[in-house]
């Protein structure tokens, strides 16, 4: 399965198509296909650098601000321009296969394929590790928010920075009128007088004593 993003598939299309085109013109007995691979690798280098250096505007979902991000034109998670040296080396090796021998060519091809596999595996591992770290960070953030909410003690009083409503201020600071003061003083005196009367009645035991007869 071929994995690519953006225009990364051109890494395969351009060199192979150019090699087949030159082979069709000059014949199969020549090294036209290998020369096409080399030329295609050079084209992929410049095209990949141009595409991957372009900045595109993107919207950040967290705060809604517009930001720029680089394009990602890759093949097997390897950017287009970094495929160029591999293609060129493969084309040169294939063209010189008659001089250096088939065994050496196979070794070089295996090295190139192994490099691509190692790079792809390393990229996939870093991506997986980063996703786990982000998931763990989000979980810790939620736990901290929950703990903070639980530790907040509701006192029923407004915060220092909280503004007291106008009606509450008026109720607290409004002085008593003269009529209200007189009523309050009247009820206070009446209460004291009632309490004094009750105390005097409870201490007066003379009515319970027997009346003495007048001997005179």
PDB file of C-alpha atoms in Angstrom:
ATOM      1  CA  UNK A   1       0.000   0.000   0.000  1.00  0.00           C
ATOM      2  CA  UNK A   2       1.326   3.413  -1.004  1.00  0.00           C
ATOM      3  CA  UNK A   3       0.891   6.163   1.566  1.00  0.00           C
ATOM      4  CA  UNK A   4       1.231   9.785   0.511  1.00  0.00           C
ATOM      5  CA  UNK A   5      -0.029  13.248   1.406  1.00  0.00           C
ATOM      6  CA  UNK A   6      -0.671  16.159  -0.939  1.00  0.00           C
ATOM      7  CA  UNK A   7       1.212  15.705  -4.203  1.00  0.00           C
ATOM      8  CA  UNK A   8       3.638  13.154  -2.794  1.00  0.00           C
ATOM      9  CA  UNK A   9       2.559  10.556  -5.354  1.00  0.00           C
ATOM     10  CA  UNK A  10       4.469  12.591  -7.980  1.00  0.00           C
ATOM     11  CA  UNK A  11       7.662  11.128  -6.505  1.00  0.00           C
ATOM     12  CA  UNK A  12       6.801   7.898  -8.330  1.00  0.00           C
ATOM     13  CA  UNK A  13       4.935   9.272 -11.331  1.00  0.00           C
ATOM     14  CA  UNK A  14       7.521  11.788 -12.597  1.00  0.00           C
ATOM     15  CA  UNK A  15      10.678   9.574 -12.676  1.00  0.00           C
ATOM     16  CA  UNK A  16       8.906   6.466 -13.968  1.00  0.00           C
ATOM     17  CA  UNK A  17       6.945   8.355 -16.630  1.00  0.00           C
ATOM     18  CA  UNK A  18      10.073  10.205 -17.790  1.00  0.00           C
ATOM     19  CA  UNK A  19      12.077   6.973 -17.884  1.00  0.00           C
ATOM     20  CA  UNK A  20       9.427   5.163 -19.925  1.00  0.00           C
ATOM     21  CA  UNK A  21       9.172   8.118 -22.300  1.00  0.00           C
ATOM     22  CA  UNK A  22      12.940   8.190 -22.950  1.00  0.00           C
ATOM     23  CA  UNK A  23      13.015   4.410 -23.287  1.00  0.00           C
ATOM     24  CA  UNK A  24      10.232   4.582 -25.873  1.00  0.00           C
ATOM     25  CA  UNK A  25      12.221   7.131 -27.891  1.00  0.00           C
ATOM     26  CA  UNK A  26      15.756   5.668 -27.672  1.00  0.00           C
ATOM     27  CA  UNK A  27      14.891   1.995 -27.262  1.00  0.00           C
ATOM     28  CA  UNK A  28      15.202  -0.592 -24.521  1.00  0.00           C
ATOM     29  CA  UNK A  29      18.818  -1.487 -25.260  1.00  0.00           C
ATOM     30  CA  UNK A  30      20.070   1.866 -24.033  1.00  0.00           C
ATOM     31  CA  UNK A  31      20.155   3.273 -20.514  1.00  0.00           C
ATOM     32  CA  UNK A  32      17.342   5.684 -21.351  1.00  0.00           C
ATOM     33  CA  UNK A  33      15.131   4.468 -18.502  1.00  0.00           C
ATOM     34  CA  UNK A  34      17.897   4.968 -15.932  1.00  0.00           C
ATOM     35  CA  UNK A  35      18.642   8.431 -17.320  1.00  0.00           C
ATOM     36  CA  UNK A  36      14.930   9.223 -17.016  1.00  0.00           C
ATOM     37  CA  UNK A  37      15.043   8.192 -13.358  1.00  0.00           C
ATOM     38  CA  UNK A  38      18.011  10.489 -12.714  1.00  0.00           C
ATOM     39  CA  UNK A  39      16.371  13.442 -14.453  1.00  0.00           C
ATOM     40  CA  UNK A  40      13.087  12.699 -12.678  1.00  0.00           C
ATOM     41  CA  UNK A  41      14.896  12.700  -9.332  1.00  0.00           C
ATOM     42  CA  UNK A  42      16.286  16.165 -10.062  1.00  0.00           C
ATOM     43  CA  UNK A  43      12.809  17.441 -10.968  1.00  0.00           C
ATOM     44  CA  UNK A  44      11.361  15.930  -7.783  1.00  0.00           C
ATOM     45  CA  UNK A  45      14.003  17.748  -5.711  1.00  0.00           C
ATOM     46  CA  UNK A  46      13.128  21.226  -6.949  1.00  0.00           C
ATOM     47  CA  UNK A  47       9.384  20.556  -7.085  1.00  0.00           C
ATOM     48  CA  UNK A  48       9.328  19.128  -3.555  1.00  0.00           C
ATOM     49  CA  UNK A  49      11.247  22.076  -2.118  1.00  0.00           C
ATOM     50  CA  UNK A  50       8.901  24.501  -3.830  1.00  0.00           C
ATOM     51  CA  UNK A  51       5.700  22.776  -2.671  1.00  0.00           C
ATOM     52  CA  UNK A  52       6.771  22.075   0.906  1.00  0.00           C
ATOM     53  CA  UNK A  53       8.069  25.607   1.482  1.00  0.00           C
ATOM     54  CA  UNK A  54       4.720  27.220   0.646  1.00  0.00           C
ATOM     55  CA  UNK A  55       2.865  28.587   3.685  1.00  0.00           C
ATOM     56  CA  UNK A  56      -0.902  28.206   3.818  1.00  0.00           C
ATOM     57  CA  UNK A  57      -3.263  30.121   6.160  1.00  0.00           C
ATOM     58  CA  UNK A  58      -5.111  27.987   8.670  1.00  0.00           C
ATOM     59  CA  UNK A  59      -7.519  28.720  11.508  1.00  0.00           C
ATOM     60  CA  UNK A  60      -6.565  27.694  15.019  1.00  0.00           C
ATOM     61  CA  UNK A  61      -9.577  25.976  16.593  1.00  0.00           C
ATOM     62  CA  UNK A  62      -8.509  26.777  20.152  1.00  0.00           C
ATOM     63  CA  UNK A  63      -8.590  30.583  19.909  1.00  0.00           C
ATOM     64  CA  UNK A  64      -9.964  31.224  16.434  1.00  0.00           C
ATOM     65  CA  UNK A  65      -6.841  33.085  15.271  1.00  0.00           C
ATOM     66  CA  UNK A  66      -5.506  32.686  11.748  1.00  0.00           C
ATOM     67  CA  UNK A  67      -2.097  31.066  11.522  1.00  0.00           C
ATOM     68  CA  UNK A  68       0.157  29.749   8.751  1.00  0.00           C
ATOM     69  CA  UNK A  69       1.332  26.203   8.327  1.00  0.00           C
ATOM     70  CA  UNK A  70       3.635  24.484   5.857  1.00  0.00           C
ATOM     71  CA  UNK A  71       2.333  22.116   3.234  1.00  0.00           C
ATOM     72  CA  UNK A  72       2.988  18.407   3.689  1.00  0.00           C
ATOM     73  CA  UNK A  73       3.699  16.701   0.359  1.00  0.00           C
ATOM     74  CA  UNK A  74       5.159  13.356   1.408  1.00  0.00           C
ATOM     75  CA  UNK A  75       5.469   9.761   0.293  1.00  0.00           C
ATOM     76  CA  UNK A  76       5.634   7.237   3.135  1.00  0.00           C
ATOM     77  CA  UNK A  77       6.017  10.205   5.534  1.00  0.00           C
ATOM     78  CA  UNK A  78       9.187  11.312   3.718  1.00  0.00           C
ATOM     79  CA  UNK A  79       9.042  14.729   2.028  1.00  0.00           C
ATOM     80  CA  UNK A  80       9.226  14.828  -1.745  1.00  0.00           C
ATOM     81  CA  UNK A  81      12.636  16.489  -1.985  1.00  0.00           C
ATOM     82  CA  UNK A  82      14.254  13.856   0.233  1.00  0.00           C
ATOM     83  CA  UNK A  83      13.224  11.147  -2.214  1.00  0.00           C
ATOM     84  CA  UNK A  84      15.341  12.803  -4.903  1.00  0.00           C
ATOM     85  CA  UNK A  85      18.761  11.494  -3.709  1.00  0.00           C
ATOM     86  CA  UNK A  86      17.347   7.981  -3.389  1.00  0.00           C
ATOM     87  CA  UNK A  87      15.927   8.055  -6.922  1.00  0.00           C
ATOM     88  CA  UNK A  88      19.130   9.485  -8.385  1.00  0.00           C
ATOM     89  CA  UNK A  89      21.295   6.899  -6.606  1.00  0.00           C
ATOM     90  CA  UNK A  90      18.961   4.148  -7.797  1.00  0.00           C
ATOM     91  CA  UNK A  91      19.144   5.393 -11.400  1.00  0.00           C
ATOM     92  CA  UNK A  92      22.948   5.654 -11.363  1.00  0.00           C
ATOM     93  CA  UNK A  93      23.300   2.227  -9.765  1.00  0.00           C
ATOM     94  CA  UNK A  94      20.973   0.666 -12.330  1.00  0.00           C
ATOM     95  CA  UNK A  95      22.853   2.340 -15.200  1.00  0.00           C
ATOM     96  CA  UNK A  96      26.205   1.041 -13.919  1.00  0.00           C
ATOM     97  CA  UNK A  97      24.913  -2.431 -13.114  1.00  0.00           C
ATOM     98  CA  UNK A  98      26.932  -3.894 -16.001  1.00  0.00           C
ATOM     99  CA  UNK A  99      30.130  -2.534 -14.521  1.00  0.00           C
ATOM    100  CA  UNK A 100      29.641  -3.038 -10.802  1.00  0.00           C
ATOM    101  CA  UNK A 101      27.717  -6.312 -10.952  1.00  0.00           C
ATOM    102  CA  UNK A 102      24.181  -7.371 -10.122  1.00  0.00           C
ATOM    103  CA  UNK A 103      24.994  -8.349  -6.545  1.00  0.00           C
ATOM    104  CA  UNK A 104      26.249  -4.880  -5.662  1.00  0.00           C
ATOM    105  CA  UNK A 105      23.171  -3.350  -7.260  1.00  0.00           C
ATOM    106  CA  UNK A 106      20.915  -5.527  -5.112  1.00  0.00           C
ATOM    107  CA  UNK A 107      22.833  -4.520  -1.982  1.00  0.00           C
ATOM    108  CA  UNK A 108      22.445  -0.828  -2.822  1.00  0.00           C
ATOM    109  CA  UNK A 109      18.723  -1.281  -3.469  1.00  0.00           C
ATOM    110  CA  UNK A 110      18.287  -3.047  -0.144  1.00  0.00           C
ATOM    111  CA  UNK A 111      20.104  -0.239   1.650  1.00  0.00           C
ATOM    112  CA  UNK A 112      17.818   2.336   0.060  1.00  0.00           C
ATOM    113  CA  UNK A 113      14.671   0.362   0.904  1.00  0.00           C
ATOM    114  CA  UNK A 114      15.905  -0.207   4.458  1.00  0.00           C
ATOM    115  CA  UNK A 115      16.512   3.511   4.898  1.00  0.00           C
ATOM    116  CA  UNK A 116      12.951   4.304   3.804  1.00  0.00           C
ATOM    117  CA  UNK A 117      11.511   1.651   6.130  1.00  0.00           C
ATOM    118  CA  UNK A 118      13.527   2.871   9.128  1.00  0.00           C
ATOM    119  CA  UNK A 119      12.579   6.486   8.512  1.00  0.00           C
ATOM    120  CA  UNK A 120       8.885   5.621   8.139  1.00  0.00           C
ATOM    121  CA  UNK A 121       8.912   3.490  11.292  1.00  0.00           C
ATOM    122  CA  UNK A 122      10.660   6.237  13.275  1.00  0.00           C
ATOM    123  CA  UNK A 123       8.188   8.847  12.033  1.00  0.00           C
ATOM    124  CA  UNK A 124       5.209   6.629  12.925  1.00  0.00           C
ATOM    125  CA  UNK A 125       6.634   5.961  16.403  1.00  0.00           C
ATOM    126  CA  UNK A 126       7.179   9.682  17.098  1.00  0.00           C
ATOM    127  CA  UNK A 127       3.669  10.476  15.925  1.00  0.00           C
ATOM    128  CA  UNK A 128       2.181   7.752  18.138  1.00  0.00           C
ATOM    129  CA  UNK A 129       4.232   8.921  21.145  1.00  0.00           C
ATOM    130  CA  UNK A 130       3.196  12.546  20.612  1.00  0.00           C
ATOM    131  CA  UNK A 131      -0.482  11.593  20.448  1.00  0.00           C
ATOM    132  CA  UNK A 132      -0.160   9.702  23.741  1.00  0.00           C
ATOM    133  CA  UNK A 133       1.539  12.662  25.424  1.00  0.00           C
ATOM    134  CA  UNK A 134      -1.204  15.011  24.230  1.00  0.00           C
ATOM    135  CA  UNK A 135      -3.880  12.625  25.464  1.00  0.00           C
ATOM    136  CA  UNK A 136      -2.163  12.327  28.858  1.00  0.00           C
ATOM    137  CA  UNK A 137      -1.814  16.110  29.106  1.00  0.00           C
ATOM    138  CA  UNK A 138      -5.506  16.639  28.385  1.00  0.00           C
ATOM    139  CA  UNK A 139      -6.443  14.069  31.043  1.00  0.00           C
ATOM    140  CA  UNK A 140      -4.242  15.758  33.675  1.00  0.00           C
ATOM    141  CA  UNK A 141      -5.702  19.145  32.797  1.00  0.00           C
ATOM    142  CA  UNK A 142      -9.244  17.851  33.271  1.00  0.00           C
ATOM    143  CA  UNK A 143      -8.298  16.310  36.636  1.00  0.00           C
ATOM    144  CA  UNK A 144      -6.765  19.593  37.810  1.00  0.00           C
ATOM    145  CA  UNK A 145      -9.874  21.515  36.813  1.00  0.00           C
ATOM    146  CA  UNK A 146     -12.095  19.022  38.646  1.00  0.00           C
ATOM    147  CA  UNK A 147      -9.925  19.221  41.783  1.00  0.00           C
ATOM    148  CA  UNK A 148      -9.957  23.006  41.664  1.00  0.00           C
ATOM    149  CA  UNK A 149     -13.739  23.030  41.411  1.00  0.00           C
ATOM    150  CA  UNK A 150     -14.096  20.695  44.402  1.00  0.00           C
ATOM    151  CA  UNK A 151     -11.668  22.698  46.552  1.00  0.00           C
ATOM    152  CA  UNK A 152     -13.510  25.945  45.992  1.00  0.00           C
ATOM    153  CA  UNK A 153     -15.532  26.567  49.193  1.00  0.00           C
ATOM    154  CA  UNK A 154     -18.758  28.464  48.608  1.00  0.00           C
ATOM    155  CA  UNK A 155     -19.068  31.071  51.355  1.00  0.00           C
ATOM    156  CA  UNK A 156     -22.107  32.885  50.066  1.00  0.00           C
ATOM    157  CA  UNK A 157     -20.146  36.155  50.073  1.00  0.00           C
ATOM    158  CA  UNK A 158     -19.170  38.014  46.945  1.00  0.00           C
ATOM    159  CA  UNK A 159     -15.597  37.873  45.783  1.00  0.00           C
ATOM    160  CA  UNK A 160     -13.252  40.775  46.276  1.00  0.00           C
ATOM    161  CA  UNK A 161     -13.422  41.632  42.613  1.00  0.00           C
ATOM    162  CA  UNK A 162     -17.154  41.053  42.392  1.00  0.00           C
ATOM    163  CA  UNK A 163     -19.287  44.194  42.299  1.00  0.00           C
ATOM    164  CA  UNK A 164     -22.097  44.404  44.836  1.00  0.00           C
ATOM    165  CA  UNK A 165     -25.480  45.129  43.250  1.00  0.00           C
ATOM    166  CA  UNK A 166     -26.839  48.639  43.668  1.00  0.00           C
ATOM    167  CA  UNK A 167     -29.986  47.527  45.466  1.00  0.00           C
ATOM    168  CA  UNK A 168     -27.880  45.670  48.058  1.00  0.00           C
ATOM    169  CA  UNK A 169     -25.687  48.699  48.623  1.00  0.00           C
ATOM    170  CA  UNK A 170     -28.689  50.939  49.136  1.00  0.00           C
ATOM    171  CA  UNK A 171     -30.246  48.515  51.591  1.00  0.00           C
ATOM    172  CA  UNK A 172     -27.119  48.218  53.694  1.00  0.00           C
ATOM    173  CA  UNK A 173     -26.134  51.889  53.794  1.00  0.00           C
ATOM    174  CA  UNK A 174     -29.620  53.433  54.112  1.00  0.00           C
ATOM    175  CA  UNK A 175     -30.035  55.126  57.592  1.00  0.00           C
ATOM    176  CA  UNK A 176     -33.164  54.798  59.740  1.00  0.00           C
ATOM    177  CA  UNK A 177     -35.725  57.545  59.538  1.00  0.00           C
ATOM    178  CA  UNK A 178     -36.896  59.492  62.607  1.00  0.00           C
ATOM    179  CA  UNK A 179     -40.205  57.627  62.685  1.00  0.00           C
ATOM    180  CA  UNK A 180     -38.460  54.263  62.602  1.00  0.00           C
ATOM    181  CA  UNK A 181     -36.112  55.361  65.385  1.00  0.00           C
ATOM    182  CA  UNK A 182     -39.062  56.435  67.568  1.00  0.00           C
ATOM    183  CA  UNK A 183     -40.856  53.153  66.940  1.00  0.00           C
ATOM    184  CA  UNK A 184     -37.733  51.209  67.799  1.00  0.00           C
ATOM    185  CA  UNK A 185     -37.214  53.185  71.018  1.00  0.00           C
ATOM    186  CA  UNK A 186     -40.901  52.805  71.979  1.00  0.00           C
ATOM    187  CA  UNK A 187     -40.864  49.027  71.546  1.00  0.00           C
ATOM    188  CA  UNK A 188     -37.587  48.786  73.428  1.00  0.00           C
ATOM    189  CA  UNK A 189     -38.972  50.773  76.406  1.00  0.00           C
ATOM    190  CA  UNK A 190     -42.183  48.758  76.351  1.00  0.00           C
ATOM    191  CA  UNK A 191     -40.225  45.530  76.441  1.00  0.00           C
ATOM    192  CA  UNK A 192     -38.105  46.703  79.366  1.00  0.00           C
ATOM    193  CA  UNK A 193     -41.193  47.878  81.287  1.00  0.00           C
ATOM    194  CA  UNK A 194     -42.918  44.547  80.735  1.00  0.00           C
ATOM    195  CA  UNK A 195     -39.884  42.640  81.957  1.00  0.00           C
ATOM    196  CA  UNK A 196     -39.614  44.824  85.079  1.00  0.00           C
ATOM    197  CA  UNK A 197     -43.306  44.328  85.868  1.00  0.00           C
ATOM    198  CA  UNK A 198     -43.004  40.578  85.586  1.00  0.00           C
ATOM    199  CA  UNK A 199     -39.970  40.538  87.848  1.00  0.00           C
ATOM    200  CA  UNK A 200     -41.727  42.612  90.512  1.00  0.00           C
ATOM    201  CA  UNK A 201     -44.763  40.384  90.480  1.00  0.00           C
ATOM    202  CA  UNK A 202     -42.663  37.239  90.774  1.00  0.00           C
ATOM    203  CA  UNK A 203     -40.763  38.662  93.786  1.00  0.00           C
ATOM    204  CA  UNK A 204     -43.862  39.890  95.674  1.00  0.00           C
ATOM    205  CA  UNK A 205     -44.926  37.005  98.017  1.00  0.00           C
ATOM    206  CA  UNK A 206     -47.002  39.066 100.472  1.00  0.00           C
ATOM    207  CA  UNK A 207     -50.265  37.973  98.977  1.00  0.00           C
ATOM    208  CA  UNK A 208     -49.498  34.377  99.908  1.00  0.00           C
ATOM    209  CA  UNK A 209     -49.022  35.188 103.649  1.00  0.00           C
ATOM    210  CA  UNK A 210     -52.022  34.764 106.088  1.00  0.00           C
ATOM    211  CA  UNK A 211     -53.730  37.937 107.075  1.00  0.00           C
ATOM    212  CA  UNK A 212     -53.380  38.848 110.788  1.00  0.00           C
ATOM    213  CA  UNK A 213     -56.491  39.718 112.781  1.00  0.00           C
ATOM    214  CA  UNK A 214     -56.736  43.119 114.315  1.00  0.00           C
ATOM    215  CA  UNK A 215     -56.747  42.541 118.085  1.00  0.00           C
ATOM    216  CA  UNK A 216     -57.913  45.986 118.693  1.00  0.00           C
TER     217      UNK A 216
END
